[in-house]
Tab-separated table of C-alpha atoms in Angstrom:
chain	number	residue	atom	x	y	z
I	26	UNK	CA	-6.092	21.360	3.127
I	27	UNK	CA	-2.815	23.919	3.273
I	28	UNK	CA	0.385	21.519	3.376
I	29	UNK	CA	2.434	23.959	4.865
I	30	UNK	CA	3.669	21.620	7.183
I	31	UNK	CA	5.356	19.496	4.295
I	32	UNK	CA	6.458	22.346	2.093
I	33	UNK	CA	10.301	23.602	2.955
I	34	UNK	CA	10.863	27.082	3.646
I	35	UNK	CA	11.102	28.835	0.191
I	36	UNK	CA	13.458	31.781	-0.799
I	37	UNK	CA	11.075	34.707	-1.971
I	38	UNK	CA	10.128	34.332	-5.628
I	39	UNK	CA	9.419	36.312	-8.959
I	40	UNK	CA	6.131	35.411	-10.496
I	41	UNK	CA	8.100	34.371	-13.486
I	42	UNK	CA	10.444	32.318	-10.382
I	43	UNK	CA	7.305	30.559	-9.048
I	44	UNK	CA	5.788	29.710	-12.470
I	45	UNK	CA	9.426	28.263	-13.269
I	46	UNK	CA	9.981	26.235	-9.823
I	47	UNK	CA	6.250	25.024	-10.361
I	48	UNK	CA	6.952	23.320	-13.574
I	49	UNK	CA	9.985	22.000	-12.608
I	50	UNK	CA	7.529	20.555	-9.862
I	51	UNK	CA	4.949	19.173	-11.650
I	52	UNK	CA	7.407	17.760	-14.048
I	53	UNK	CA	8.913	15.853	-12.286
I	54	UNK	CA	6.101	14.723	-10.067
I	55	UNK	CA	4.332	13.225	-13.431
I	56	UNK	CA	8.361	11.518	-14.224
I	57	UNK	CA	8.521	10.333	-10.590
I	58	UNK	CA	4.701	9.073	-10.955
I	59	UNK	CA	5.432	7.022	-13.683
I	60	UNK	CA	8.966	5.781	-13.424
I	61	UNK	CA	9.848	6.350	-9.690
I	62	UNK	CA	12.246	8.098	-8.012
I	63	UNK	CA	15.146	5.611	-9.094
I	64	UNK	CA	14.281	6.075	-12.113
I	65	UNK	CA	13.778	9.710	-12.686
I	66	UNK	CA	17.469	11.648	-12.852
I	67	UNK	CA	17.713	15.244	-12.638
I	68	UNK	CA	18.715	15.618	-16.262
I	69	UNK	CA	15.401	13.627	-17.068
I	70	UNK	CA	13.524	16.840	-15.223
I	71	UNK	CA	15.854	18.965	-16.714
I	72	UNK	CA	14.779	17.968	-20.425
I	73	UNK	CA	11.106	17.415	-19.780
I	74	UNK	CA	10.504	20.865	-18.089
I	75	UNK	CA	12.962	22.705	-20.420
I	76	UNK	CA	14.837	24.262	-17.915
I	77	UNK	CA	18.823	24.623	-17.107
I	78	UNK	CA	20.643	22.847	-15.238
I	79	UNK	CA	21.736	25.788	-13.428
I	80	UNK	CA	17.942	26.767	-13.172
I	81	UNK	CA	17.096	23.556	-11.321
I	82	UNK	CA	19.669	24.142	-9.057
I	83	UNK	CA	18.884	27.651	-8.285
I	84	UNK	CA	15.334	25.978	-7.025
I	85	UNK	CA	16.414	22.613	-5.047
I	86	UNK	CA	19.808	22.036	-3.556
I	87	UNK	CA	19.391	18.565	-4.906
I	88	UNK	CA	17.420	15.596	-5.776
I	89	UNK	CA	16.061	15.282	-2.413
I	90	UNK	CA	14.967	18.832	-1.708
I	91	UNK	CA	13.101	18.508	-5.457
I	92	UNK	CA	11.311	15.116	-4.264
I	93	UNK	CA	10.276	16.910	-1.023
I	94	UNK	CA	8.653	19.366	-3.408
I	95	UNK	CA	7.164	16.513	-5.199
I	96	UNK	CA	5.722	15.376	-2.126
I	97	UNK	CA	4.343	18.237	-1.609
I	98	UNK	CA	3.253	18.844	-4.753
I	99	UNK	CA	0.852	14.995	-4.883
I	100	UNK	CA	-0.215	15.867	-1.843
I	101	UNK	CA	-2.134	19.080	-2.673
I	102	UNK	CA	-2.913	17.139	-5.948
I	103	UNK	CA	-4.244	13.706	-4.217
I	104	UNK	CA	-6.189	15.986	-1.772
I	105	UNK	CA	-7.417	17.782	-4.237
I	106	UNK	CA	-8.692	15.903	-6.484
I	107	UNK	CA	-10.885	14.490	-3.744
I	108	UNK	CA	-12.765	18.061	-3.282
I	109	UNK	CA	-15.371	19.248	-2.249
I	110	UNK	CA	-16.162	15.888	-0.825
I	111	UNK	CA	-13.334	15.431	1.415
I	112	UNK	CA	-13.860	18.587	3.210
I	113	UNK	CA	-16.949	16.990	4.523
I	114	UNK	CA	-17.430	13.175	5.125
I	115	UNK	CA	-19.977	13.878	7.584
I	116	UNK	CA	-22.504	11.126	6.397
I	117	UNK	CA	-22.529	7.708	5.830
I	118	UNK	CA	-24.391	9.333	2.492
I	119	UNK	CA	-21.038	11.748	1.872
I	120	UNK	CA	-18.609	8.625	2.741
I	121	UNK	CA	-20.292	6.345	0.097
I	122	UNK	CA	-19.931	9.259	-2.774
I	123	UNK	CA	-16.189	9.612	-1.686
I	124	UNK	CA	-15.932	6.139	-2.229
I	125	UNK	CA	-17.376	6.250	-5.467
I	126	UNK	CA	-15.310	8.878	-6.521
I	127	UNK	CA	-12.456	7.523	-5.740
I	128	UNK	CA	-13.321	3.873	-7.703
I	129	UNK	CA	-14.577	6.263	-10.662
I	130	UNK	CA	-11.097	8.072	-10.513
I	131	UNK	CA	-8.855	4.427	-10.773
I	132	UNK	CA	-11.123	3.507	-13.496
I	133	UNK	CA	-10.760	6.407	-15.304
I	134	UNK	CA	-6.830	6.009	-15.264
I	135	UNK	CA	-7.100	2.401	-16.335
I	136	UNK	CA	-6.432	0.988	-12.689
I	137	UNK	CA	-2.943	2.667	-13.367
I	138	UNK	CA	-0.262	4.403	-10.451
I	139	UNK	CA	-1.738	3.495	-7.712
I	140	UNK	CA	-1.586	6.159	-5.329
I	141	UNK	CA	0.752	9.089	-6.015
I	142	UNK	CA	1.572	9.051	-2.353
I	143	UNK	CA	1.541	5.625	-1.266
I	144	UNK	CA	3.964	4.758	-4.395
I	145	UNK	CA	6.435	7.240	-3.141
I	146	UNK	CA	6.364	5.912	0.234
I	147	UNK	CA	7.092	2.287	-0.693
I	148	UNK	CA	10.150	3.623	-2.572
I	149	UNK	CA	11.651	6.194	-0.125
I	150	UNK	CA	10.129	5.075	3.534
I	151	UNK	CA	13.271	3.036	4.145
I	152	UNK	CA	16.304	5.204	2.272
I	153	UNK	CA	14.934	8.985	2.809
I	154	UNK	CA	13.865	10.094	6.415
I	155	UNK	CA	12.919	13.609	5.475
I	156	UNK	CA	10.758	12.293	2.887
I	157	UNK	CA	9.299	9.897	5.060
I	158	UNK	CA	8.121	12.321	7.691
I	159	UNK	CA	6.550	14.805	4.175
I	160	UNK	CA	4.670	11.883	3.406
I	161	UNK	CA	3.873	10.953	6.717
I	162	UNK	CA	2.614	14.684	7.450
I	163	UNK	CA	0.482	14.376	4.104
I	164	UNK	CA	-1.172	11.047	5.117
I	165	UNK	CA	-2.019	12.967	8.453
I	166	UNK	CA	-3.871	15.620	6.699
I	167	UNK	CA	-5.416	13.209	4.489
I	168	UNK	CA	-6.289	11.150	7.634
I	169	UNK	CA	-7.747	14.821	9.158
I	170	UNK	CA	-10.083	15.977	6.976
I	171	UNK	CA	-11.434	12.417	6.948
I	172	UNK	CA	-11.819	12.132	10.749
I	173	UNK	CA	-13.053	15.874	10.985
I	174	UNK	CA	-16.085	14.590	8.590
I	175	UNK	CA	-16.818	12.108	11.075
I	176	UNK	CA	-15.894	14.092	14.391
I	177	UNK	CA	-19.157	15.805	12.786
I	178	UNK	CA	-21.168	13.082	12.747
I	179	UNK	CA	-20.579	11.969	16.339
I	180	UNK	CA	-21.097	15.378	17.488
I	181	UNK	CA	-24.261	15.716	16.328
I	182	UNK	CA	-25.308	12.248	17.534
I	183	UNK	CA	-25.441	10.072	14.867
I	184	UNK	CA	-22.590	8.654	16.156
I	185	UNK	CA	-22.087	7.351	20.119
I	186	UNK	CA	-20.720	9.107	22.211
I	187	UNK	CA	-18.015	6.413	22.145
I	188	UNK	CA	-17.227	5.925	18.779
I	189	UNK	CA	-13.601	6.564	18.220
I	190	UNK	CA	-13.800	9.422	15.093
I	191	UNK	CA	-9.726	9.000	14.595
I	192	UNK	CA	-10.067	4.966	14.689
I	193	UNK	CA	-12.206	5.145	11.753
I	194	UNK	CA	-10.338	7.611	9.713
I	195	UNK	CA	-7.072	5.559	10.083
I	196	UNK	CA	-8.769	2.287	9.432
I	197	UNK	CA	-10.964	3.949	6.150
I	198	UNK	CA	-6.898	5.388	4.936
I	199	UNK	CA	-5.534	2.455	5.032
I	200	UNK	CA	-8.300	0.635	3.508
I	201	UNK	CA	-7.691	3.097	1.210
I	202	UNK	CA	-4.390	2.848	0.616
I	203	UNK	CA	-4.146	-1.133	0.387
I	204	UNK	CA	-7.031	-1.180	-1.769
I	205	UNK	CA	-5.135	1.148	-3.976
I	206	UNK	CA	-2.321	-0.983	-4.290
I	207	UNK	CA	-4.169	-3.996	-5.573
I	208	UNK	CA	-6.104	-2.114	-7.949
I	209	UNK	CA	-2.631	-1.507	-9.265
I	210	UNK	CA	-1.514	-4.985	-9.455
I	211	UNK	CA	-4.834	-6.562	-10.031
I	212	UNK	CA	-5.884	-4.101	-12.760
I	213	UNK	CA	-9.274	-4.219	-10.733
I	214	UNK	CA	-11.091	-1.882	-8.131
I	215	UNK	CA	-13.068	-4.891	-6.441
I	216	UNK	CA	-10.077	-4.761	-3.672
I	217	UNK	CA	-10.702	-1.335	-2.851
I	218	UNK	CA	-14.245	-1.515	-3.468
I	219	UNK	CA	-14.171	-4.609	-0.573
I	220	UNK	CA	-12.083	-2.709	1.593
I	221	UNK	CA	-14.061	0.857	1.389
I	222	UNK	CA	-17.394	-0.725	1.704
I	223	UNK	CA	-16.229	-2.895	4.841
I	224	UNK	CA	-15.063	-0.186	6.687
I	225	UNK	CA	-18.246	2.785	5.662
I	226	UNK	CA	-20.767	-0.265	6.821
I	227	UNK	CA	-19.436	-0.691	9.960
I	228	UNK	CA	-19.166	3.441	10.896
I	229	UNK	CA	-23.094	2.889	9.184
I	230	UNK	CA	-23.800	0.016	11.815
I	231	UNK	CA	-22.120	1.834	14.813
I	232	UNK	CA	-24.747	4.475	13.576
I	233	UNK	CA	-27.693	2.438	13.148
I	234	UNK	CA	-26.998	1.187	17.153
I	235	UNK	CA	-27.309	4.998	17.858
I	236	UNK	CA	-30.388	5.524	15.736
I	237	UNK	CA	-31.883	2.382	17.991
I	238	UNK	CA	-30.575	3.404	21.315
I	239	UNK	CA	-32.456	7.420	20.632
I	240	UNK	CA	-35.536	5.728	19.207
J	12	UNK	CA	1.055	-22.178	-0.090
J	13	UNK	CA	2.624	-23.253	-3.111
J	14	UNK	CA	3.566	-20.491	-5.443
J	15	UNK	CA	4.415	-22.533	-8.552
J	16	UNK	CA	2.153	-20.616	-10.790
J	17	UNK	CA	4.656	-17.561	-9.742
J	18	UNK	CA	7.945	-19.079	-10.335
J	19	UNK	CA	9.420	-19.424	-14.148
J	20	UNK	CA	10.459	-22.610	-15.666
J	21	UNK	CA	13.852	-23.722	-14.336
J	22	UNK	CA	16.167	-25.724	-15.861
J	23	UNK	CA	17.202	-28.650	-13.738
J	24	UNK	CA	19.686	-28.106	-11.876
J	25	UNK	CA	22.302	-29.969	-9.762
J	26	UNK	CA	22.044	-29.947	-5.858
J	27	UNK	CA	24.861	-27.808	-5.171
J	28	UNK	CA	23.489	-25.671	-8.182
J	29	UNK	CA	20.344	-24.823	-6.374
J	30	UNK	CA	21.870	-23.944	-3.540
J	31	UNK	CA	23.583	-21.020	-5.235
J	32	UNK	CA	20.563	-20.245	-6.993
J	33	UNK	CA	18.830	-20.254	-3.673
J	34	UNK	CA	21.862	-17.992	-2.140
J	35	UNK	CA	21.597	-15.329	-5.168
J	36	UNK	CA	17.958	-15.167	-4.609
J	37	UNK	CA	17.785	-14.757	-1.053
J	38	UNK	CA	20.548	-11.992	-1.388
J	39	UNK	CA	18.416	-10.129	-3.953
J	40	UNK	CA	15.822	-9.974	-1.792
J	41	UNK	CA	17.178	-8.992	1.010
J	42	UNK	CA	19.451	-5.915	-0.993
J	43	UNK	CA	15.839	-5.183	-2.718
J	44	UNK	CA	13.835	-5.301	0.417
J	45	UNK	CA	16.718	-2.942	1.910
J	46	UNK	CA	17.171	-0.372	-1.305
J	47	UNK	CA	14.806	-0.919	-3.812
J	48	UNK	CA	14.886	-2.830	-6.903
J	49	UNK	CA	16.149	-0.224	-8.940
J	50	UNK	CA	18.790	0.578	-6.151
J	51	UNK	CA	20.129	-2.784	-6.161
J	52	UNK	CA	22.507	-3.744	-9.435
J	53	UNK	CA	23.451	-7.259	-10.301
J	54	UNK	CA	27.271	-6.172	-9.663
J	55	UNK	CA	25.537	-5.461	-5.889
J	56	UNK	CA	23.759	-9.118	-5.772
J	57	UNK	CA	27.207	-10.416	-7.212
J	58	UNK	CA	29.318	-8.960	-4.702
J	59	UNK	CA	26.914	-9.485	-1.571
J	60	UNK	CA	26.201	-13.236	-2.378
J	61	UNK	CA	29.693	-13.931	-3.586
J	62	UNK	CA	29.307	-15.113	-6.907
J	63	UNK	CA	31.110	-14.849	-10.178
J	64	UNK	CA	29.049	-12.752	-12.848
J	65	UNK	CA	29.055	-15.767	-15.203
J	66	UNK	CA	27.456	-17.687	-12.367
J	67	UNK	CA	24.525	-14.741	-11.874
J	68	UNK	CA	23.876	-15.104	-15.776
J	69	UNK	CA	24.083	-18.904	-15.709
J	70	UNK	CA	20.798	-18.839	-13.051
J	71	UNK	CA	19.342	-15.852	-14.445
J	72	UNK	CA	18.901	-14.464	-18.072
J	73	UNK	CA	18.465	-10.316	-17.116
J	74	UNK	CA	17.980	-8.462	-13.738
J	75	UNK	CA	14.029	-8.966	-14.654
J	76	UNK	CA	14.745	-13.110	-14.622
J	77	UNK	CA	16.335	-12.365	-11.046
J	78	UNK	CA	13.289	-9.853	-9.993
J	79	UNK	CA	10.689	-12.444	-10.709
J	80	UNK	CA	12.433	-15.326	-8.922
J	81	UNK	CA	12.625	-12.875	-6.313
J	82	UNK	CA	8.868	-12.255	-6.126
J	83	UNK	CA	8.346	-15.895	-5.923
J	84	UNK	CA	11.033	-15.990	-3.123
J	85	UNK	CA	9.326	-13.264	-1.196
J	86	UNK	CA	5.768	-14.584	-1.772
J	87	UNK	CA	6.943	-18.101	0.235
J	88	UNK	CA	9.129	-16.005	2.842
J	89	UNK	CA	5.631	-13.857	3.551
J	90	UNK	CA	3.066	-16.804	3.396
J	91	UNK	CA	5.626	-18.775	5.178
J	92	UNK	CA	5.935	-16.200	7.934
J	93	UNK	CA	1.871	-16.289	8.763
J	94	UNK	CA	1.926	-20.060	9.087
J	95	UNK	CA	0.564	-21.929	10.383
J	96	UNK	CA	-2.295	-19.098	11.168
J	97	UNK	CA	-2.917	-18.221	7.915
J	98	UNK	CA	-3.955	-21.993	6.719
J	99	UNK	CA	-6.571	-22.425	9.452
J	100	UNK	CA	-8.332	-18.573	9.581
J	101	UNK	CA	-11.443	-20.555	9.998
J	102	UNK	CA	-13.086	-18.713	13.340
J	103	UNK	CA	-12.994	-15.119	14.421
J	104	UNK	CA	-10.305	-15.731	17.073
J	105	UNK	CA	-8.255	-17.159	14.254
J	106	UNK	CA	-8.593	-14.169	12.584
J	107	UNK	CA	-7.914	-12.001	16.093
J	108	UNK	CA	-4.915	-14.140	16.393
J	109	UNK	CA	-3.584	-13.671	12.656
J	110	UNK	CA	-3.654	-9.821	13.244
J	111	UNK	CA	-1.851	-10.353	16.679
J	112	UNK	CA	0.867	-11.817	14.495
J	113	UNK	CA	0.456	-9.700	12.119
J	114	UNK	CA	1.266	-6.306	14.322
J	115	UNK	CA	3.514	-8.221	16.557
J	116	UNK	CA	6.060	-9.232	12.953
J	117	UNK	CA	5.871	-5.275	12.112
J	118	UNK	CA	6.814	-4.430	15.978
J	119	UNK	CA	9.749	-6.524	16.083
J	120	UNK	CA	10.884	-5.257	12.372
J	121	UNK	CA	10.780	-1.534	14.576
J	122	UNK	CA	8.108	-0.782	11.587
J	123	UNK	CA	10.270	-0.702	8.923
J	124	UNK	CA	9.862	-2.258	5.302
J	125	UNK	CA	6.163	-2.300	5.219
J	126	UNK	CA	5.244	-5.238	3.498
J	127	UNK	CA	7.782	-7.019	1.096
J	128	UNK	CA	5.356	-8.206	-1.469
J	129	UNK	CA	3.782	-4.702	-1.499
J	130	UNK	CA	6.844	-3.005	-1.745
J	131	UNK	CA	7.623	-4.658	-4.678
J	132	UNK	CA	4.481	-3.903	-6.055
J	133	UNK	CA	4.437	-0.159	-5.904
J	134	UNK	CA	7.815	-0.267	-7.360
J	135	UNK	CA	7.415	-3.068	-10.158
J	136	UNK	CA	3.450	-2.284	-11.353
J	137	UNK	CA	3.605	0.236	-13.809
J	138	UNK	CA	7.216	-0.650	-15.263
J	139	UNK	CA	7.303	-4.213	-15.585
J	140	UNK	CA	4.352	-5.988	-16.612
J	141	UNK	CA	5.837	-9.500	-16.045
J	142	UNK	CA	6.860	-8.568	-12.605
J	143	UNK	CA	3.557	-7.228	-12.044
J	144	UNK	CA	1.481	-10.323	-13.394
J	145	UNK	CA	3.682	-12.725	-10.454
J	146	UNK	CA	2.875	-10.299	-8.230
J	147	UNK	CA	-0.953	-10.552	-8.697
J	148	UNK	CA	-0.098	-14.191	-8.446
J	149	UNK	CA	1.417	-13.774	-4.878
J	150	UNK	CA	-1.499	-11.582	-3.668
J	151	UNK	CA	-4.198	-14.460	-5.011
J	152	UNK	CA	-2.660	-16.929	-3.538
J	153	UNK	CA	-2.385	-14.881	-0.119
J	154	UNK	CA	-5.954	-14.143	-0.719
J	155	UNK	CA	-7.210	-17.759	-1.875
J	156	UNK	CA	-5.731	-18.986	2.053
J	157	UNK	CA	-7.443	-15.958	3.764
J	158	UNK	CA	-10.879	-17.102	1.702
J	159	UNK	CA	-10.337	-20.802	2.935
J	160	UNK	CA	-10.674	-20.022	6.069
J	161	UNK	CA	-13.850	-17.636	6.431
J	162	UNK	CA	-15.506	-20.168	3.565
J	163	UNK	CA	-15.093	-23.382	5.805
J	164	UNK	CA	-16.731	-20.770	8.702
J	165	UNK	CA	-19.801	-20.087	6.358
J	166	UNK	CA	-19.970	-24.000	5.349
J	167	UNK	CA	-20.427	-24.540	8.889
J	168	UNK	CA	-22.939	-22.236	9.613
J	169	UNK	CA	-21.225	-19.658	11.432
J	170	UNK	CA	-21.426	-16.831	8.673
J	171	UNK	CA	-24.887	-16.899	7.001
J	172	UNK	CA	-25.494	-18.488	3.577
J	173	UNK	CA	-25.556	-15.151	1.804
J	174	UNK	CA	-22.005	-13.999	3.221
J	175	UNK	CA	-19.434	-13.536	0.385
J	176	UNK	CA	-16.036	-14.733	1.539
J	177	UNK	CA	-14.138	-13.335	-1.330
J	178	UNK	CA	-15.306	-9.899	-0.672
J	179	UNK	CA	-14.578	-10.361	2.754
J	180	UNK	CA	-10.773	-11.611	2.238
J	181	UNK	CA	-10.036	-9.137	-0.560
J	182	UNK	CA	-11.160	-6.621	1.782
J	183	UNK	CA	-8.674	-8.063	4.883
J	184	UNK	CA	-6.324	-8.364	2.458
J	185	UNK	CA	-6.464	-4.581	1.224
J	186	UNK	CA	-6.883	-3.453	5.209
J	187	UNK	CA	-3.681	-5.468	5.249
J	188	UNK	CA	-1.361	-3.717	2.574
J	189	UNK	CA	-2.899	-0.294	4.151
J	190	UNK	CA	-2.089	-0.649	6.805
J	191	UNK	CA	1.317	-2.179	6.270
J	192	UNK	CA	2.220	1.079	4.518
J	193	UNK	CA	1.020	3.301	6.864
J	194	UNK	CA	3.161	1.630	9.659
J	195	UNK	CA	6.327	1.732	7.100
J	196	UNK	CA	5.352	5.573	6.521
J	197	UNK	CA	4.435	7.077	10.539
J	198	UNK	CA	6.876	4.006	12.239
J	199	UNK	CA	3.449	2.495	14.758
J	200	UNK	CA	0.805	0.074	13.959
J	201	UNK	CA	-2.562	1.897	14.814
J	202	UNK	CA	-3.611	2.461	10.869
J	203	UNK	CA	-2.787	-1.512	10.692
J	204	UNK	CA	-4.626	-2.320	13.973
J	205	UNK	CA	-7.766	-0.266	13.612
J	206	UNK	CA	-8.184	-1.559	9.870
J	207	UNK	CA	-7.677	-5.452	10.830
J	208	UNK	CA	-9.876	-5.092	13.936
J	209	UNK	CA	-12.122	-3.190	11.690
J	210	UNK	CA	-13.161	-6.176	8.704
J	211	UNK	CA	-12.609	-8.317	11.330
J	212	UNK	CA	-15.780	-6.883	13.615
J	213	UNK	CA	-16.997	-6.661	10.691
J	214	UNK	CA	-16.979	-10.737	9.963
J	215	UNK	CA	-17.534	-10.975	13.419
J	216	UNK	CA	-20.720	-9.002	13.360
J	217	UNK	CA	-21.847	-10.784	10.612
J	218	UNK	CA	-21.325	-14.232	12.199
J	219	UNK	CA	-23.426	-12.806	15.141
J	220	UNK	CA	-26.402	-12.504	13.057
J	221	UNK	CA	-26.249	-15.812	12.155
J	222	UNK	CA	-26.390	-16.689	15.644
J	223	UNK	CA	-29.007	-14.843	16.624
J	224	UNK	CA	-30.858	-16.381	13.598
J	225	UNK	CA	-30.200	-19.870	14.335
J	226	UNK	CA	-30.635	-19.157	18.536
C-alpha cells in the first residue's frame, strides 16, 4: 500500500515541518477535489490552510510539485479507505463486499466527486506529464493489490491454471473507474453497480468451470 | 443519435449565421478537449476561431451557454464517430467489432484525450449542474443505442427472456469510460480491452445458455 513510488524525494522535516507540509496537503487535496486543479490557486491553499506564502513555498517549488503531493496524498486516501478489504480480494465472497463498500461509500457522499483519482486524471493526463505518470503509478498499485487478491485465488485452485489474474484486475479498475464517473453524472450507483457485478460474475464463472473440472 | 434533448433553445438563425456558430463551437471543443474547460477563455475561442467578441456573445449568453453547446457538439462528434456500429450492436460480433473500433480510435489518437464526453464530465460534474444534467443526457443517449442493440438480440431469442439489457449496456458503457481513462492515464489500451472483452463474454456467455436451452 506504501506510494513511495509517487511521492518526490522530500527534504528532511521537523515534526512541526511535516504536520505543516501535511495540511498544506490535505488542503488542498479537499480544494482540488472539489473545484479542480484550474480552479484551485495557490493563494486559495494559502488561505484555507493558514499558512504563508513563503511557507508554501518553502514545501513545493510550485503548483505542480504541490499537485504531485496531492496525488500522492488521494492515493494513500482512495487506497485507504478501501482497507482491510483491498489487501485481500481473494474470494469471489471478499470481491462482492469490496463492491459493496465501494457503492455504500458513493452513497454516503451523495453520488458526489467521483473518484479523487480518476478526476485528477481527466484534468491533468493531457497538460502535466509528471502528474500523469503519479497517477498512473497509483492506478498500478490500486490495480496490484487487486490482482494479488486474485493471484491468490488461482494459486490455490479456485481459479485455472489459465486464468489471467492481471486481466481481471485491469478489467474490475476500470469497471471501476467508469462506473465511478457515471455515478457522478447520473447521481446513481446502478452504473457501477452493472459494471462491478459484470466483471466479479465472470472471475465467479471462470471459477465455477474449475469447481466442475476438480469435481 | 439525435441529441436534441441536450442542445438549448436557439434562436433562428441565418445560414451564414450557423455556420459561425458551428465554427465557434467546434473551436471550443477542440481548445477544451486540448486544455480543459477552465483552461480555455472566451478571448482563447475568440482568437482561435476568428471572431469578434460581440459575435461570441451574439451566439452565446456566458462561457456556460458556450460549454453546453459544446457538450451537445461533442455528444454528436462521439456517437457520430461509432457509426454506423453503434446503431446495429445487435449480435456478439457486433459488439466484438464495436470494441475493435473502439481500441483502434484510441490507437490512432496515440492514447491521448481519453474520452471527450468523459472528460468533460469529471471536469463539469460537481461545478456546473447544467453542464452536468446535458451530460447525463449524452451518456443516455449513448446508452439507449448500446441497449437497442442487445434488446433486439433478446427479442430474437438469442439472450434468454430473463436477460436485462439495461444492466448489461450500463455496464459496457461504464467498462467503456474505464477504460477510456485508464488508456488516457498509462498511454495503452489493455484496461480498455480486457474490460470490453470482459461484459462482452459476459453477454456472450449468457447468449450461450440460451442456446444450449433451446438446442
Amino acid at each position: 500500500m506504501s506510494t513511495d513510488g509517487v511521492v518526490s524525494a522530500e527534504p528532511r522535516l521537523t515534526r512541526k515541518g511535516r504536520a505543516t507540509r501535511e495540511r498544506i496537503v490535505t488542503t488542498a487535496a479537499g480544494l482540488m477535489f472539489d473545484h479542480g486543479v484550474a480552479g484551485t490557486s495557490i493563494e486559495d491553499v494559502q488561505a484555507a490552510a493558514g499558512v504563508s506564502s513563503s511557507q508554501i513555498y518553502h514545501y513545493f517549488r510550485d503548483k505542480r510539485a504541490l499537485v504531485r503531493a496531492v496525488i500522492a496524498c488521494q492515493t494513500d486516501a482512495v487506497l485507504g479507505a478501501q482497507q482491510p478489504l483491498l489487501d485481500r480480494l481473494d474470494s469471489v465472497e471478499a470481491l462482492r463486499k469490496w463492491r459493496d463498500l465501494l457503492v455504500g461509500l458513493q452513497r454516503e457522499r451523495h453520488y458526489e466527486g467521483g473518484c479523487p483519482l480518476g478526476s485528477l486524471a481527466g484534468e491533468l493526463a493531457e497538460t502535466d506529464p509528471a502528474a500523469r505518470a503519479a497517477l498512473a503509478a497509483g492506478f498500478g498499485t490500486w490495480e496490484s493489490a487487486i490482482r494479488a487478491g486474485i493471484q491468490a485465488m488461482r494459486d490455490r485452485g479456485e481459479l485455472p491454471a489459465d486464468a489471467d489474474p492481471e486481466r481481471m484486475a485491469r478489467a474490475l479498475l476500470a469497471a471501476l473507474q467508469g462506473g465511478l464517473l457515471l455515478t457522478q453524472v447520473r447521481r446513481d450507483t446502478a452504473g457501477l453497480e452493472a459494471a462491478l457485478d459484470t466483471v466479479i460474475d465472470h472471475i465467479a464463472g471462470v471459477g465455477a468451470g474449475t469447481s466442475q473440472h476438480v469435481g
